[in-house]
PDB file of C-alpha atoms in Angstrom:
ATOM      1  CA  MET A1104      56.314 -45.845  17.932  1.00  0.00           C
ATOM      2  CA  PRO A1105      54.699 -43.488  15.652  1.00  0.00           C
ATOM      3  CA  THR A1106      52.784 -40.542  17.433  1.00  0.00           C
ATOM      4  CA  ARG A1107      49.710 -39.272  15.645  1.00  0.00           C
ATOM      5  CA  LEU A1108      51.393 -36.363  13.287  1.00  0.00           C
ATOM      6  CA  GLN A1109      53.968 -39.282  11.924  1.00  0.00           C
ATOM      7  CA  ARG A1110      51.589 -41.302  11.056  1.00  0.00           C
ATOM      8  CA  ILE A1111      48.808 -38.110   9.442  1.00  0.00           C
ATOM      9  CA  ALA A1112      52.296 -37.211   7.003  1.00  0.00           C
ATOM     10  CA  ALA A1113      52.721 -41.237   5.994  1.00  0.00           C
ATOM     11  CA  LEU A1114      49.717 -41.485   4.609  1.00  0.00           C
ATOM     12  CA  LEU A1115      49.166 -37.615   2.890  1.00  0.00           C
ATOM     13  CA  VAL A1116      52.705 -39.366   0.943  1.00  0.00           C
ATOM     14  CA  ALA A1117      51.042 -43.001   0.489  1.00  0.00           C
ATOM     15  CA  ALA A1118      47.879 -40.382  -1.079  1.00  0.00           C
ATOM     16  CA  ILE A1119      50.360 -37.968  -3.719  1.00  0.00           C
ATOM     17  CA  ALA A1120      52.527 -41.493  -4.348  1.00  0.00           C
ATOM     18  CA  THR A1121      49.026 -43.348  -5.634  1.00  0.00           C
ATOM     19  CA  SER A1122      47.954 -39.839  -7.396  1.00  0.00           C
ATOM     20  CA  SER A1123      51.316 -39.736  -9.246  1.00  0.00           C
ATOM     21  CA  TYR A1124      50.928 -43.427 -10.016  1.00  0.00           C
ATOM     22  CA  ALA A1125      47.828 -42.876 -11.697  1.00  0.00           C
ATOM     23  CA  GLN A1126      48.631 -40.097 -13.600  1.00  0.00           C
ATOM     24  CA  GLN A1127      52.088 -41.406 -14.714  1.00  0.00           C
ATOM     25  CA  ILE A1128      52.475 -45.053 -15.405  1.00  0.00           C
ATOM     26  CA  VAL A1129      55.837 -45.421 -15.986  1.00  0.00           C
ATOM     27  CA  VAL A1130      57.515 -47.788 -17.941  1.00  0.00           C
ATOM     28  CA  SER A1131      60.448 -49.430 -17.665  1.00  0.00           C
ATOM     29  CA  LYS A1132      62.414 -52.765 -16.907  1.00  0.00           C
ATOM     30  CA  ASP A1133      61.643 -53.674 -13.951  1.00  0.00           C
ATOM     31  CA  ASN A1134      57.924 -52.276 -14.704  1.00  0.00           C
ATOM     32  CA  ARG A1135      56.286 -54.077 -17.956  1.00  0.00           C
ATOM     33  CA  THR A1136      52.887 -53.114 -19.056  1.00  0.00           C
ATOM     34  CA  ILE A1137      50.198 -52.728 -21.410  1.00  0.00           C
ATOM     35  CA  ALA A1138      48.486 -49.614 -21.723  1.00  0.00           C
ATOM     36  CA  VAL A1139      44.713 -49.745 -23.853  1.00  0.00           C
ATOM     37  CA  THR A1140      42.485 -47.149 -24.489  1.00  0.00           C
ATOM     38  CA  THR A1141      38.976 -48.221 -25.657  1.00  0.00           C
ATOM     39  CA  SER A1142      35.195 -47.574 -25.811  1.00  0.00           C
ATOM     40  CA  ALA A1143      31.730 -49.931 -25.746  1.00  0.00           C
ATOM     41  CA  GLU A1144      27.961 -49.001 -25.484  1.00  0.00           C
ATOM     42  CA  ALA A1145      25.472 -50.586 -23.657  1.00  0.00           C
ATOM     43  CA  ASN A1146      21.814 -50.260 -24.078  1.00  0.00           C
ATOM     44  CA  ALA A1147      18.155 -50.752 -22.525  1.00  0.00           C
ATOM     45  CA  ALA A1148      14.602 -49.739 -23.333  1.00  0.00           C
ATOM     46  CA  ALA A1149      13.475 -46.214 -21.927  1.00  0.00           C
ATOM     47  CA  ASP A1150      11.472 -46.523 -18.888  1.00  0.00           C
ATOM     48  CA  THR A1151      10.934 -42.611 -18.466  1.00  0.00           C
ATOM     49  CA  VAL A1152       9.704 -40.188 -20.847  1.00  0.00           C
ATOM     50  CA  THR A1153      10.069 -36.120 -20.518  1.00  0.00           C
ATOM     51  CA  VAL A1154       7.348 -34.639 -22.614  1.00  0.00           C
ATOM     52  CA  GLN A1155       6.952 -31.080 -23.359  1.00  0.00           C
ATOM     53  CA  VAL A1156       3.898 -29.176 -23.802  1.00  0.00           C
ATOM     54  CA  GLY A1157       2.610 -25.692 -24.354  1.00  0.00           C
ATOM     55  CA  PHE A1158       0.563 -23.480 -26.302  1.00  0.00           C
ATOM     56  CA  ILE A1159       0.292 -20.060 -28.123  1.00  0.00           C
ATOM     57  CA  ALA A1160      -2.833 -18.150 -27.899  1.00  0.00           C
ATOM     58  CA  TYR A1161      -3.584 -14.917 -29.300  1.00  0.00           C
ATOM     59  CA  GLY A1162      -5.239 -11.161 -29.186  1.00  0.00           C
ATOM     60  CA  VAL A1163      -6.709  -7.854 -29.908  1.00  0.00           C
ATOM     61  CA  ASP A1164      -4.711  -6.727 -26.980  1.00  0.00           C
ATOM     62  CA  GLN A1165      -3.179  -7.744 -24.168  1.00  0.00           C
ATOM     63  CA  ASP A1166      -6.228  -8.298 -22.439  1.00  0.00           C
ATOM     64  CA  SER A1167      -8.259 -10.911 -24.292  1.00  0.00           C
ATOM     65  CA  ALA A1168      -4.577 -13.008 -25.302  1.00  0.00           C
ATOM     66  CA  TYR A1169      -4.392 -12.622 -21.403  1.00  0.00           C
ATOM     67  CA  ALA A1170      -7.383 -13.953 -20.805  1.00  0.00           C
ATOM     68  CA  LEU A1171      -7.892 -16.615 -23.582  1.00  0.00           C
ATOM     69  CA  GLY A1172      -4.065 -18.231 -22.351  1.00  0.00           C
ATOM     70  CA  SER A1173      -4.952 -18.158 -18.455  1.00  0.00           C
ATOM     71  CA  LYS A1174      -8.237 -20.219 -19.756  1.00  0.00           C
ATOM     72  CA  THR A1175      -5.559 -22.679 -21.570  1.00  0.00           C
ATOM     73  CA  SER A1176      -3.287 -21.868 -19.350  1.00  0.00           C
ATOM     74  CA  ASN A1177      -5.623 -23.751 -16.191  1.00  0.00           C
ATOM     75  CA  ALA A1178      -7.782 -26.310 -18.964  1.00  0.00           C
ATOM     76  CA  VAL A1179      -3.999 -27.784 -19.091  1.00  0.00           C
ATOM     77  CA  ALA A1180      -3.223 -28.011 -16.049  1.00  0.00           C
ATOM     78  CA  ALA A1181      -6.330 -29.573 -15.474  1.00  0.00           C
ATOM     79  CA  ALA A1182      -6.534 -31.914 -17.801  1.00  0.00           C
ATOM     80  CA  LEU A1183      -3.526 -33.069 -16.355  1.00  0.00           C
ATOM     81  CA  LYS A1184      -4.512 -33.322 -12.993  1.00  0.00           C
ATOM     82  CA  ALA A1185      -7.541 -35.462 -14.134  1.00  0.00           C
ATOM     83  CA  ALA A1186      -5.108 -38.089 -15.477  1.00  0.00           C
ATOM     84  CA  GLY A1187      -3.676 -38.988 -12.504  1.00  0.00           C
ATOM     85  CA  ILE A1188      -0.394 -36.782 -13.355  1.00  0.00           C
ATOM     86  CA  PRO A1189       1.273 -36.260 -10.038  1.00  0.00           C
ATOM     87  CA  GLN A1190       1.631 -32.281  -9.358  1.00  0.00           C
ATOM     88  CA  ASP A1191       5.415 -32.745  -9.110  1.00  0.00           C
ATOM     89  CA  ALA A1192       5.445 -34.091 -12.363  1.00  0.00           C
ATOM     90  CA  ILE A1193       5.100 -30.997 -14.252  1.00  0.00           C
ATOM     91  CA  GLU A1194       7.454 -28.744 -13.941  1.00  0.00           C
ATOM     92  CA  SER A1195       6.833 -25.523 -15.888  1.00  0.00           C
ATOM     93  CA  GLU A1196       9.267 -24.543 -17.946  1.00  0.00           C
ATOM     94  CA  SER A1197       8.517 -20.976 -19.173  1.00  0.00           C
ATOM     95  CA  GLN A1198       5.279 -18.501 -20.164  1.00  0.00           C
ATOM     96  CA  ASN A1199       5.515 -15.313 -21.786  1.00  0.00           C
ATOM     97  CA  ILE A1200       3.165 -12.303 -22.736  1.00  0.00           C
ATOM     98  CA  ALA A1201       4.275  -9.961 -25.524  1.00  0.00           C
ATOM     99  CA  PRO A1202       3.144  -8.460 -28.659  1.00  0.00           C
ATOM    100  CA  VAL A1203       3.015  -9.758 -31.525  1.00  0.00           C
ATOM    101  CA  GLN A1204       6.468  -8.952 -33.496  1.00  0.00           C
ATOM    102  CA  GLN A1205       6.174  -7.770 -37.209  1.00  0.00           C
ATOM    103  CA  TYR A1206       8.750 -10.129 -37.913  1.00  0.00           C
ATOM    104  CA  GLY A1207       6.606 -13.311 -36.923  1.00  0.00           C
ATOM    105  CA  ASN A1208       3.168 -12.387 -38.832  1.00  0.00           C
ATOM    106  CA  GLN A1209       4.597 -12.288 -42.342  1.00  0.00           C
ATOM    107  CA  GLU A1210       2.703 -14.980 -43.104  1.00  0.00           C
ATOM    108  CA  TRP A1211      -0.888 -13.861 -42.385  1.00  0.00           C
ATOM    109  CA  THR A1212      -3.242 -12.561 -43.372  1.00  0.00           C
ATOM    110  CA  PRO A1213      -4.274  -9.151 -42.718  1.00  0.00           C
ATOM    111  CA  ALA A1214      -7.889 -10.224 -40.995  1.00  0.00           C
ATOM    112  CA  GLU A1215      -5.213 -12.517 -38.843  1.00  0.00           C
ATOM    113  CA  LYS A1216      -2.730  -9.796 -38.346  1.00  0.00           C
ATOM    114  CA  ALA A1217      -5.800  -7.587 -36.921  1.00  0.00           C
ATOM    115  CA  GLU A1218      -6.831 -10.732 -34.313  1.00  0.00           C
ATOM    116  CA  ARG A1219      -3.368 -11.016 -33.166  1.00  0.00           C
ATOM    117  CA  LYS A1220      -1.824  -8.091 -32.226  1.00  0.00           C
ATOM    118  CA  PHE A1221      -0.317  -9.741 -28.876  1.00  0.00           C
ATOM    119  CA  GLN A1222       0.366 -13.442 -27.659  1.00  0.00           C
ATOM    120  CA  VAL A1223       0.601 -15.823 -24.610  1.00  0.00           C
ATOM    121  CA  THR A1224       3.061 -18.536 -24.607  1.00  0.00           C
ATOM    122  CA  GLN A1225       3.138 -21.227 -21.944  1.00  0.00           C
ATOM    123  CA  SER A1226       4.577 -24.040 -21.612  1.00  0.00           C
ATOM    124  CA  TRP A1227       5.462 -27.448 -18.779  1.00  0.00           C
ATOM    125  CA  SER A1228       7.171 -30.285 -19.050  1.00  0.00           C
ATOM    126  CA  VAL A1229       5.838 -33.789 -17.415  1.00  0.00           C
ATOM    127  CA  LYS A1230       7.743 -36.870 -16.603  1.00  0.00           C
ATOM    128  CA  THR A1231       6.200 -40.230 -16.629  1.00  0.00           C
ATOM    129  CA  ALA A1232       6.278 -43.735 -17.103  1.00  0.00           C
ATOM    130  CA  ALA A1233       7.901 -44.511 -21.036  1.00  0.00           C
ATOM    131  CA  GLY A1234       4.583 -46.094 -22.086  1.00  0.00           C
ATOM    132  CA  ASN A1235       2.567 -43.157 -20.706  1.00  0.00           C
ATOM    133  CA  GLY A1236       3.650 -40.295 -22.974  1.00  0.00           C
ATOM    134  CA  ALA A1237       1.269 -40.933 -25.546  1.00  0.00           C
ATOM    135  CA  ARG A1238      -1.615 -40.554 -23.416  1.00  0.00           C
ATOM    136  CA  VAL A1239       0.019 -36.909 -21.453  1.00  0.00           C
ATOM    137  CA  LEU A1240       0.685 -35.488 -24.915  1.00  0.00           C
ATOM    138  CA  ASP A1241      -3.079 -36.671 -26.040  1.00  0.00           C
ATOM    139  CA  VAL A1242      -4.469 -35.327 -22.619  1.00  0.00           C
ATOM    140  CA  ALA A1243      -2.686 -32.211 -23.114  1.00  0.00           C
ATOM    141  CA  VAL A1244      -3.831 -31.217 -26.438  1.00  0.00           C
ATOM    142  CA  LYS A1245      -6.795 -32.244 -26.448  1.00  0.00           C
ATOM    143  CA  ALA A1246      -7.080 -29.456 -23.706  1.00  0.00           C
ATOM    144  CA  GLY A1247      -5.885 -27.244 -25.810  1.00  0.00           C
ATOM    145  CA  ALA A1248      -1.902 -27.330 -25.788  1.00  0.00           C
ATOM    146  CA  ASN A1249      -1.245 -26.447 -29.441  1.00  0.00           C
ATOM    147  CA  GLN A1250       2.830 -26.449 -29.192  1.00  0.00           C
ATOM    148  CA  SER A1251       3.379 -29.847 -27.678  1.00  0.00           C
ATOM    149  CA  GLY A1252       5.656 -33.386 -29.064  1.00  0.00           C
ATOM    150  CA  GLN A1253       9.033 -33.193 -27.588  1.00  0.00           C
ATOM    151  CA  MET A1254       9.692 -35.697 -25.781  1.00  0.00           C
ATOM    152  CA  SER A1255      13.490 -36.928 -23.727  1.00  0.00           C
ATOM    153  CA  TRP A1256      13.419 -41.055 -22.821  1.00  0.00           C
ATOM    154  CA  SER A1257      15.932 -42.237 -20.759  1.00  0.00           C
ATOM    155  CA  VAL A1258      16.500 -44.719 -17.863  1.00  0.00           C
ATOM    156  CA  ALA A1259      15.548 -44.141 -14.093  1.00  0.00           C
ATOM    157  CA  ASP A1260      19.300 -46.320 -12.853  1.00  0.00           C
ATOM    158  CA  LEU A1261      21.380 -44.039 -16.026  1.00  0.00           C
ATOM    159  CA  ASP A1262      24.356 -44.357 -13.150  1.00  0.00           C
ATOM    160  CA  GLY A1263      23.492 -48.590 -13.933  1.00  0.00           C
ATOM    161  CA  LEU A1264      23.706 -48.256 -17.095  1.00  0.00           C
ATOM    162  CA  GLN A1265      26.836 -46.216 -17.497  1.00  0.00           C
ATOM    163  CA  ALA A1266      28.959 -48.807 -15.001  1.00  0.00           C
ATOM    164  CA  LYS A1267      27.256 -51.801 -17.796  1.00  0.00           C
ATOM    165  CA  ALA A1268      28.920 -49.875 -20.842  1.00  0.00           C
ATOM    166  CA  ALA A1269      32.295 -49.090 -18.634  1.00  0.00           C
ATOM    167  CA  LYS A1270      32.835 -52.999 -17.695  1.00  0.00           C
ATOM    168  CA  LEU A1271      31.695 -53.399 -21.411  1.00  0.00           C
ATOM    169  CA  ALA A1272      34.656 -51.365 -21.781  1.00  0.00           C
ATOM    170  CA  LEU A1273      36.782 -52.442 -19.775  1.00  0.00           C
ATOM    171  CA  ASP A1274      36.567 -56.660 -20.457  1.00  0.00           C
ATOM    172  CA  ARG A1275      37.405 -55.339 -24.142  1.00  0.00           C
ATOM    173  CA  ALA A1276      40.187 -53.647 -23.142  1.00  0.00           C
ATOM    174  CA  ARG A1277      41.759 -57.221 -21.001  1.00  0.00           C
ATOM    175  CA  GLN A1278      40.879 -59.265 -24.765  1.00  0.00           C
ATOM    176  CA  ILE A1279      42.762 -56.569 -26.556  1.00  0.00           C
ATOM    177  CA  ALA A1280      45.369 -56.804 -23.757  1.00  0.00           C
ATOM    178  CA  GLN A1281      45.968 -60.318 -24.017  1.00  0.00           C
ATOM    179  CA  GLN A1282      46.454 -60.300 -27.385  1.00  0.00           C
ATOM    180  CA  MET A1283      48.923 -57.875 -27.226  1.00  0.00           C
ATOM    181  CA  ALA A1284      50.392 -59.536 -24.742  1.00  0.00           C
ATOM    182  CA  GLY A1285      50.562 -63.021 -26.753  1.00  0.00           C
ATOM    183  CA  GLY A1286      52.419 -61.108 -29.695  1.00  0.00           C
ATOM    184  CA  LEU A1287      55.548 -60.118 -27.458  1.00  0.00           C
ATOM    185  CA  ASN A1288      55.313 -63.415 -25.952  1.00  0.00           C
ATOM    186  CA  ALA A1289      54.370 -62.453 -22.847  1.00  0.00           C
ATOM    187  CA  THR A1290      51.949 -63.112 -19.885  1.00  0.00           C
ATOM    188  CA  LEU A1291      49.692 -60.431 -19.421  1.00  0.00           C
ATOM    189  CA  GLY A1292      49.435 -60.407 -15.742  1.00  0.00           C
ATOM    190  CA  PRO A1293      46.696 -57.811 -13.960  1.00  0.00           C
ATOM    191  CA  LEU A1294      45.008 -54.736 -13.947  1.00  0.00           C
ATOM    192  CA  VAL A1295      47.144 -52.172 -12.391  1.00  0.00           C
ATOM    193  CA  TYR A1296      45.599 -49.259 -13.550  1.00  0.00           C
ATOM    194  CA  ALA A1297      41.840 -47.543 -15.059  1.00  0.00           C
ATOM    195  CA  SER A1298      39.990 -45.154 -15.491  1.00  0.00           C
ATOM    196  CA  ASN A1299      36.718 -44.605 -16.991  1.00  0.00           C
ATOM    197  CA  GLU A1300      36.133 -41.328 -19.371  1.00  0.00           C
ATOM    198  CA  ALA A1301      31.968 -40.973 -19.990  1.00  0.00           C
ATOM    199  CA  PRO A1302      31.240 -39.094 -22.909  1.00  0.00           C
ATOM    200  CA  ALA A1303      29.146 -35.868 -22.131  1.00  0.00           C
ATOM    201  CA  ARG A1304      25.215 -37.042 -22.650  1.00  0.00           C
ATOM    202  CA  GLY A1305      23.727 -36.000 -25.275  1.00  0.00           C
ATOM    203  CA  PRO A1306      19.883 -35.283 -25.858  1.00  0.00           C
ATOM    204  CA  GLN A1307      18.111 -38.374 -26.611  1.00  0.00           C
ATOM    205  CA  PRO A1308      15.987 -39.400 -28.775  1.00  0.00           C
ATOM    206  CA  PHE A1309      13.143 -36.998 -29.664  1.00  0.00           C
ATOM    207  CA  MET A1310       9.794 -36.521 -31.589  1.00  0.00           C
ATOM    208  CA  ARG A1311       7.956 -33.817 -32.242  1.00  0.00           C
ATOM    209  CA  ALA A1312       4.168 -35.328 -32.485  1.00  0.00           C
ATOM    210  CA  ALA A1313       2.277 -32.038 -32.253  1.00  0.00           C
ATOM    211  CA  ASP A1314       3.920 -28.926 -33.116  1.00  0.00           C
ATOM    212  CA  ASN A1315       1.381 -26.309 -34.357  1.00  0.00           C
ATOM    213  CA  LEU A1316      -1.728 -27.616 -33.351  1.00  0.00           C
ATOM    214  CA  MET A1317      -4.610 -25.641 -33.261  1.00  0.00           C
ATOM    215  CA  ALA A1318      -6.896 -25.930 -29.993  1.00  0.00           C
ATOM    216  CA  ALA A1319      -9.084 -29.201 -29.711  1.00  0.00           C
ATOM    217  CA  THR A1320     -12.428 -28.828 -30.994  1.00  0.00           C
ATOM    218  CA  PRO A1321     -14.877 -31.501 -29.477  1.00  0.00           C
ATOM    219  CA  ALA A1322     -14.665 -34.064 -32.223  1.00  0.00           C
ATOM    220  CA  ALA A1323     -11.453 -34.002 -31.375  1.00  0.00           C
ATOM    221  CA  LYS A1324     -12.005 -35.475 -28.355  1.00  0.00           C
ATOM    222  CA  GLN A1325     -12.634 -39.300 -30.025  1.00  0.00           C
ATOM    223  CA  ILE A1326      -9.595 -38.798 -31.859  1.00  0.00           C
ATOM    224  CA  GLU A1327      -7.357 -41.980 -30.373  1.00  0.00           C
ATOM    225  CA  PRO A1328      -3.853 -40.967 -29.207  1.00  0.00           C
ATOM    226  CA  LEU A1329      -0.849 -41.150 -31.802  1.00  0.00           C
ATOM    227  CA  SER A1330       1.322 -44.509 -31.532  1.00  0.00           C
ATOM    228  CA  VAL A1331       4.455 -43.733 -30.149  1.00  0.00           C
ATOM    229  CA  SER A1332       6.969 -46.695 -29.705  1.00  0.00           C
ATOM    230  CA  THR A1333       9.754 -46.504 -26.524  1.00  0.00           C
ATOM    231  CA  PRO A1334      13.010 -46.261 -28.242  1.00  0.00           C
ATOM    232  CA  LYS A1335      16.455 -47.731 -26.501  1.00  0.00           C
ATOM    233  CA  VAL A1336      18.363 -45.667 -24.410  1.00  0.00           C
ATOM    234  CA  THR A1337      22.834 -45.799 -25.526  1.00  0.00           C
ATOM    235  CA  VAL A1338      25.612 -44.708 -23.532  1.00  0.00           C
ATOM    236  CA  SER A1339      28.812 -45.166 -24.243  1.00  0.00           C
ATOM    237  CA  ALA A1340      32.191 -45.542 -22.008  1.00  0.00           C
ATOM    238  CA  THR A1341      35.699 -44.842 -22.433  1.00  0.00           C
ATOM    239  CA  VAL A1342      38.092 -46.872 -20.625  1.00  0.00           C
ATOM    240  CA  TYR A1343      41.770 -46.369 -20.682  1.00  0.00           C
ATOM    241  CA  ALA A1344      43.301 -49.788 -18.028  1.00  0.00           C
ATOM    242  CA  VAL A1345      46.751 -50.724 -17.757  1.00  0.00           C
ATOM    243  CA  PHE A1346      47.497 -54.300 -17.420  1.00  0.00           C
ATOM    244  CA  SER A1347      50.816 -55.784 -16.151  1.00  0.00           C
ATOM    245  CA  ILE A1348      53.305 -57.984 -18.059  1.00  0.00           C
ATOM    246  CA  GLN A1349      55.524 -60.792 -17.683  1.00  0.00           C
TER     247      GLN A1349
END
């Protein structure tokens, strides 16, 4: 009867053999196969959106710029809280106070240059349901978030969508292999190996809706939110599949 050490050694040999087989498929008269590489896409309506909100405030000196920045920052935070946005859905991204650089004020009038010696900037990302994105943006802008508008769309079950794309790619690979087998007057056998190489996920569709808006005025409170349509999120998968043929 094999010892425990012998059983472990046997398992290691089997694992190495399986790994080697997965990396290199040997084609011979005793191992006839068809290998196919193909891709497919799957999409679903976005159910989640991350809204970028932020502001820029100026002052004649550091203290006045900071005071206005603090007032705007707390106004935006309070407005989001009053709108029912959970605290854990809001993440700070950046905040900075610095002198205004000369290269950034070339288009300003002399009076504007005199009033804008220092600047305070701050930004947040707010994650919410897709249908609530326009409302979040509206609330933030009307509270003074004059550097806002980018929206990144996603789905909660991104792995499930990726799996759907992989299945579609594998089904397509099987169809192609079936046609190839027919051309060889052979019968397609079972799948013997498959790998899924998911492409890097690039940025999702976004919009710039309210960039460089001035701080909200009392009249702005009556303005309706922007009309924002929920896009579809698309993912792709590339499958390498090997089928036996008889």
